[in-house]
């Protein structure tokens, strides 16, 4: 006979304010099978757990139901408590009477009635629960970091320093990412390259780090502790092991008209190139769409001049397979396309630039060697107007609804640097709000205004148009309540940032969830901000949400700590809620194996007794519990109903349905 | 039997919602923590993946007197189990035609994709579905009368 205990949590007033918890506990007492029912302020507290443990022992309970917050929150807590009291942890069910009841309903009677039904449903399920034991799976002591920007670099260095092997997979020919493009960093005005490149070199020299540049993730299989990843090493047409980075090929290459992506297409580069001086690996790459030899078959000059014979026009993409215990996603961001913002005249005027383009225009290694010159005529701009929130905080559908978070600070930085270097320049900034929370951030912004005399104008810009070679910025000044037009030489747009588009494919490969803005979803917004909902996959940097370098580095180190915590374990407990066939019913038809995304199902020949001393050998399905992830696809596919899922059996779900409908 | 006219006035449908653990159940949690309301007659059953939902469960719900059944899973391409929701989609398409064949309004069942970040969407979908089922009225054709008598 089942002996069920029911524990209703108040969650302070979170549940108790709209659900009459005492009544729920009272009504449930009369349910068949229930021998104990109580309520308590905080079930998850030490005392609450003690109460559960005591009740399990005192009343000899065979199963318990906790009416509390979402099982995604505290199921593990209550399972542990049950285990400590000698009850199998899988004999615990949680009725979600907070997120799915008290928080969404206002009427007490209605919410109480619903809570009773939800608890009854959980009781119906727990009665059919079976004790389960978690299996164990080994941990491969190697981590994969996807993306070689500052997030990936930091995560890789931290993990490698703890003694674990790390591979960085970077789609570009060098690591460094966006931070390598930036001139100075706020709020210290440190030179970005000066603080980034030593870390890049550390990565290259670290014996535990393997940099796979110009590579992409092609396929991911497996699960936490045991991922199997196929990596495409794109043909760079230069032998990485031979190239010395002497750059002679770049001097000789006759095809010089390729747009320089590193300089935000503001100047050109040769077909064979190294993106920037401090590139890691310092190895050339050939742009096949631009190379004369590849396009016409005539040229090959680089090959002739390369002393070490590193050029290989015949190179093909290759694939490597590696195993990892954990994966860090650090794919970063890009500024949005400005196609939806014709009012700013970005596509029509060369002198309307984005902030990242300005960053290159001010960088000593940039197209103008660090001298701020207008792209159109190469003159010094005398009046510069910044426009903030271009596509950020935009609910019209043209841009992004979120705040890109970094623009206020980098605009203040740009304004300050320009006023510092060229004091005769007039600088205006149109803003909606200035948001500068962070250590020394607001002080930094105030310096721009008070010390450097940057003219901040509260208001939005309606139009930027060209009149006799001048850029006319037409906007409103909300403080003075007037329409103004500023005659400018250069207009800088603080374009919103969005996740690097390749993250979509990676999210699909890793089966992690992604939100409507293409940011990867963290496991819990407050308490698990670096874990993805998929075990063993961690998130660092802007792929998870807008953030500056400081936050990115913090998050990357947090990821590393989580990865190290995972990799030091020799074995992981696996989920015991896996599929299991009833061999007496299985006819070996293979349908379940066809739908299994993990290849967890194989077939074995088994001998069955037929009675009368006779036996029969039949082919039946066999599930590898270490590989099965417990989705249940096979259970529905099985035509004979032989396959079932532990913890979510057909009988359990049917009884839940019954409990809900029986009102 | 209850009086038909009064029954119509007070009719609140019983709705069973199957939500996958990774996206939709989390979406429902987010709707809750964001305090977004939807009618109390929606009761959620947690399943690991929408592909765990056997069409038999849907029929069982109708047999037991549910007025509407809704399945929620991750968006296509975002399934935690890679391909699970594609199976759901195909299975439910078959179930729709089966219901249609039996003369049952297919509007009583629905498949929706709700991600873990879409609490607002979860609430909106539930509000809409409850309204749709309320307009259809009570499920009389599929309820097993023996179930009712047994009460």
Coordinates of N, CA and C in Angstrom, one line a residue, chain A residues 151-253:
Chain A
X151 N 36.4 37.0 -24.8 CA 35.7 36.0 -23.9 C 36.3 34.7 -24.1
X152 N 36.5 34.2 -25.3 CA 37.0 32.9 -25.5 C 38.5 32.8 -25.0
X153 N 39.2 33.9 -25.3 CA 40.7 33.9 -24.8 C 40.7 33.7 -23.3
X154 N 40.0 34.5 -22.6 CA 40.0 34.5 -21.1 C 39.6 33.2 -20.6
X155 N 38.5 32.6 -21.2 CA 38.0 31.3 -20.7 C 39.0 30.3 -20.9
X156 N 39.6 30.3 -22.1 CA 40.6 29.3 -22.5 C 41.8 29.4 -21.6
X157 N 42.3 30.6 -21.3 CA 43.5 30.7 -20.5 C 43.2 30.2 -19.0
X158 N 42.0 30.6 -18.5 CA 41.7 30.1 -17.1 C 41.6 28.6 -17.0
X159 N 40.9 28.0 -18.0 CA 40.8 26.6 -18.0 C 42.1 25.9 -18.2
X160 N 42.9 26.4 -19.1 CA 44.3 25.8 -19.3 C 45.2 26.0 -18.1
X161 N 45.1 27.1 -17.5 CA 45.9 27.3 -16.3 C 45.6 26.3 -15.2
X162 N 44.3 25.8 -15.2 CA 44.0 24.8 -14.2 C 44.5 23.4 -14.6
X163 N 45.1 23.3 -15.8 CA 45.7 22.1 -16.2 C 44.9 21.2 -17.2
X164 N 43.9 21.8 -17.7 CA 43.1 21.1 -18.7 C 43.3 21.5 -20.1
X165 N 43.3 20.6 -21.0 CA 43.5 20.9 -22.5 C 42.3 21.7 -23.0
X166 N 42.6 22.7 -23.8 CA 41.5 23.6 -24.3 C 41.8 23.7 -25.8
X167 N 40.7 23.7 -26.6 CA 40.8 24.0 -28.0 C 40.0 25.3 -28.2
X168 N 40.6 26.3 -28.9 CA 39.8 27.4 -29.3 C 39.5 27.3 -30.8
X169 N 38.2 27.3 -31.1 CA 37.8 27.3 -32.5 C 37.4 28.7 -32.9
X170 N 38.0 29.3 -33.9 CA 37.8 30.6 -34.3 C 37.5 30.6 -35.8
X171 N 36.4 31.3 -36.2 CA 36.1 31.2 -37.7 C 37.0 32.1 -38.5
X172 N 37.5 33.2 -37.9 CA 38.4 34.0 -38.7 C 39.8 33.4 -38.7
X173 N 40.7 34.1 -39.4 CA 42.1 33.5 -39.5 C 42.9 33.9 -38.3
X174 N 42.4 34.8 -37.5 CA 43.2 35.1 -36.2 C 42.2 35.2 -35.1
X175 N 42.7 34.9 -33.9 CA 41.9 35.2 -32.7 C 42.1 36.7 -32.4
X176 N 41.3 37.2 -31.4 CA 41.4 38.6 -31.1 C 40.0 39.2 -31.1
X177 N 39.2 38.8 -32.1 CA 37.8 39.3 -32.1 C 37.6 40.8 -32.2
X178 N 36.5 41.3 -31.7 CA 36.2 42.7 -31.8 C 37.2 43.6 -31.0
X179 N 37.6 43.0 -29.9 CA 38.5 43.9 -29.0 C 39.8 44.3 -29.8
X180 N 40.2 43.4 -30.7 CA 41.4 43.8 -31.5 C 41.2 45.0 -32.4
X181 N 39.9 45.2 -32.7 CA 39.6 46.3 -33.6 C 39.4 47.7 -32.9
X182 N 39.3 47.5 -31.6 CA 39.0 48.7 -30.8 C 40.3 49.5 -30.5
X183 N 40.2 50.8 -30.5 CA 41.4 51.6 -30.3 C 41.7 51.8 -28.8
X184 N 40.8 52.3 -28.0 CA 41.0 52.5 -26.6 C 39.8 51.9 -25.8
X185 N 40.0 51.6 -24.6 CA 38.9 51.1 -23.8 C 38.5 52.1 -22.7
X186 N 37.2 52.0 -22.4 CA 36.8 52.9 -21.3 C 36.8 52.1 -20.0
X187 N 36.8 52.6 -18.8 CA 36.9 54.1 -18.5 C 38.4 54.5 -18.3
X188 N 39.3 53.6 -18.6 CA 40.7 54.0 -18.3 C 41.5 54.5 -19.4
X189 N 40.9 54.4 -20.7 CA 41.6 54.8 -21.9 C 42.8 54.0 -22.2
X190 N 42.8 52.8 -21.6 CA 43.9 51.9 -22.0 C 43.9 51.6 -23.5
X191 N 45.0 51.3 -24.0 CA 45.1 50.9 -25.4 C 44.6 49.5 -25.5
X192 N 43.6 49.3 -26.3 CA 42.9 48.0 -26.4 C 43.9 46.9 -26.8
X193 N 44.6 47.1 -27.9 CA 45.6 46.1 -28.4 C 46.6 45.8 -27.3
X194 N 47.1 46.8 -26.6 CA 48.2 46.6 -25.6 C 47.8 45.7 -24.5
X195 N 46.5 45.7 -24.2 CA 46.1 44.7 -23.1 C 45.6 43.4 -23.7
X196 N 45.2 43.4 -24.9 CA 44.6 42.2 -25.5 C 45.7 41.3 -26.1
X197 N 46.7 41.9 -26.8 CA 47.7 41.0 -27.5 C 48.5 40.2 -26.6
X198 N 48.9 40.7 -25.4 CA 49.7 39.7 -24.5 C 48.9 38.5 -24.2
X199 N 47.5 38.7 -24.0 CA 46.7 37.5 -23.8 C 46.6 36.6 -25.0
X200 N 46.6 37.2 -26.2 CA 46.6 36.4 -27.4 C 47.9 35.5 -27.5
X201 N 49.0 36.2 -27.1 CA 50.3 35.5 -27.2 C 50.3 34.4 -26.1
X202 N 49.8 34.7 -24.9 CA 49.7 33.6 -23.9 C 49.0 32.4 -24.4
X203 N 47.9 32.6 -25.1 CA 47.1 31.5 -25.7 C 48.0 30.7 -26.6
X204 N 48.7 31.4 -27.5 CA 49.5 30.7 -28.5 C 50.6 29.9 -27.9
X205 N 51.2 30.5 -26.8 CA 52.3 29.8 -26.2 C 51.9 28.8 -25.1
X206 N 50.7 28.8 -24.7 CA 50.2 27.9 -23.6 C 50.3 26.4 -24.1
X207 N 50.9 25.6 -23.4 CA 51.1 24.2 -23.9 C 49.7 23.4 -23.9
X208 N 48.8 23.9 -23.1 CA 47.5 23.2 -23.0 C 46.5 23.8 -24.0
X209 N 46.8 24.9 -24.7 CA 45.8 25.5 -25.6 C 46.2 25.2 -27.1
X210 N 45.2 24.8 -27.8 CA 45.3 24.5 -29.2 C 44.4 25.5 -30.0
X211 N 45.0 26.4 -30.7 CA 44.1 27.4 -31.5 C 43.8 26.8 -32.8
X212 N 42.5 26.6 -33.1 CA 42.1 26.1 -34.4 C 41.5 27.3 -35.1
X213 N 42.3 28.2 -35.8 CA 41.8 29.3 -36.4 C 41.2 29.0 -37.8
X214 N 40.4 29.8 -38.4 CA 39.8 29.6 -39.7 C 39.1 28.3 -39.7
X215 N 38.4 28.0 -38.6 CA 37.7 26.7 -38.5 C 36.3 27.0 -37.9
X216 N 35.4 26.0 -38.2 CA 34.0 26.2 -37.7 C 33.5 24.8 -37.2
X217 N 32.5 24.9 -36.3 CA 31.9 23.7 -35.8 C 31.0 23.2 -36.8
X218 N 31.1 21.9 -37.1 CA 30.3 21.3 -38.1 C 29.2 20.4 -37.6
X219 N 29.5 19.7 -36.5 CA 28.6 18.7 -36.0 C 28.9 18.5 -34.5
X220 N 27.9 18.4 -33.7 CA 28.1 18.1 -32.3 C 27.2 16.9 -31.9
X221 N 27.8 15.9 -31.2 CA 27.1 14.8 -30.7 C 27.4 14.6 -29.3
X222 N 26.6 13.8 -28.6 CA 27.0 13.5 -27.2 C 26.3 14.4 -26.2
X223 N 26.9 14.4 -25.0 CA 26.2 15.1 -23.9 C 27.3 15.5 -22.9
X224 N 26.9 16.2 -21.8 CA 27.8 16.7 -20.9 C 28.9 15.6 -20.5
X225 N 30.1 16.0 -20.5 CA 31.2 15.1 -20.1 C 31.7 14.3 -21.3
X226 N 31.0 14.3 -22.4 CA 31.3 13.4 -23.5 C 30.8 13.9 -24.8
X227 N 31.1 15.1 -25.2 CA 30.7 15.7 -26.4 C 31.7 15.2 -27.5
X228 N 31.1 14.9 -28.7 CA 32.0 14.6 -29.8 C 31.7 15.6 -30.9
X229 N 32.8 16.4 -31.3 CA 32.6 17.5 -32.1 C 33.4 17.4 -33.4
X230 N 32.7 17.6 -34.5 CA 33.4 17.6 -35.8 C 33.7 19.1 -36.2
X231 N 35.0 19.3 -36.5 CA 35.4 20.7 -36.8 C 35.9 20.8 -38.2
X232 N 35.4 21.8 -38.9 CA 35.8 22.0 -40.3 C 37.0 23.0 -40.2
X233 N 38.1 22.6 -40.8 CA 39.3 23.5 -40.9 C 39.2 24.0 -42.3
X234 N 38.8 25.2 -42.5 CA 38.6 25.8 -43.8 C 40.0 25.9 -44.5
X235 N 40.0 25.7 -45.8 CA 41.2 25.8 -46.6 C 41.7 27.3 -46.5
X236 N 42.9 27.5 -46.0 CA 43.4 28.9 -46.0 C 44.4 29.1 -47.1
X237 N 44.7 28.0 -47.8 CA 45.6 27.9 -49.0 C 47.1 28.3 -48.6
X238 N 47.3 28.3 -47.3 CA 48.6 28.6 -46.8 C 48.9 27.5 -45.7
X239 N 50.0 26.8 -45.8 CA 50.3 25.8 -44.8 C 50.7 26.5 -43.5
X240 N 49.8 26.2 -42.5 CA 50.0 26.9 -41.2 C 51.3 26.5 -40.5
X241 N 51.8 25.3 -40.8 CA 53.0 24.8 -40.1 C 54.3 25.4 -40.8
X242 N 54.1 25.9 -42.0 CA 55.3 26.4 -42.7 C 55.4 28.0 -42.7
X243 N 54.2 28.6 -42.8 CA 54.2 30.1 -42.9 C 54.9 30.7 -41.7
X244 N 55.8 31.7 -42.0 CA 56.5 32.4 -40.9 C 55.9 33.7 -40.6
X245 N 55.0 34.2 -41.4 CA 54.4 35.5 -41.2 C 55.3 36.6 -41.7
X246 N 56.1 36.4 -42.7 CA 57.1 37.4 -43.1 C 56.4 38.5 -43.9
X247 N 55.2 38.2 -44.4 CA 54.4 39.2 -45.2 C 55.0 39.6 -46.5
X248 N 56.0 38.9 -47.0 CA 56.5 39.1 -48.4 C 55.5 38.9 -49.4
X249 N 54.6 37.9 -49.2 CA 53.5 37.6 -50.1 C 52.6 38.8 -50.3
X250 N 52.4 39.5 -49.1 CA 51.4 40.6 -49.1 C 52.0 41.7 -49.9
X251 N 53.3 41.9 -49.9 CA 53.9 43.0 -50.7 C 53.8 42.7 -52.1
X252 N 53.9 41.4 -52.5 CA 54.0 41.1 -53.9 C 52.6 40.8 -54.6
X253 N 51.6 40.5 -53.8 CA 50.3 40.2 -54.3 C 49.7 41.3 -55.2

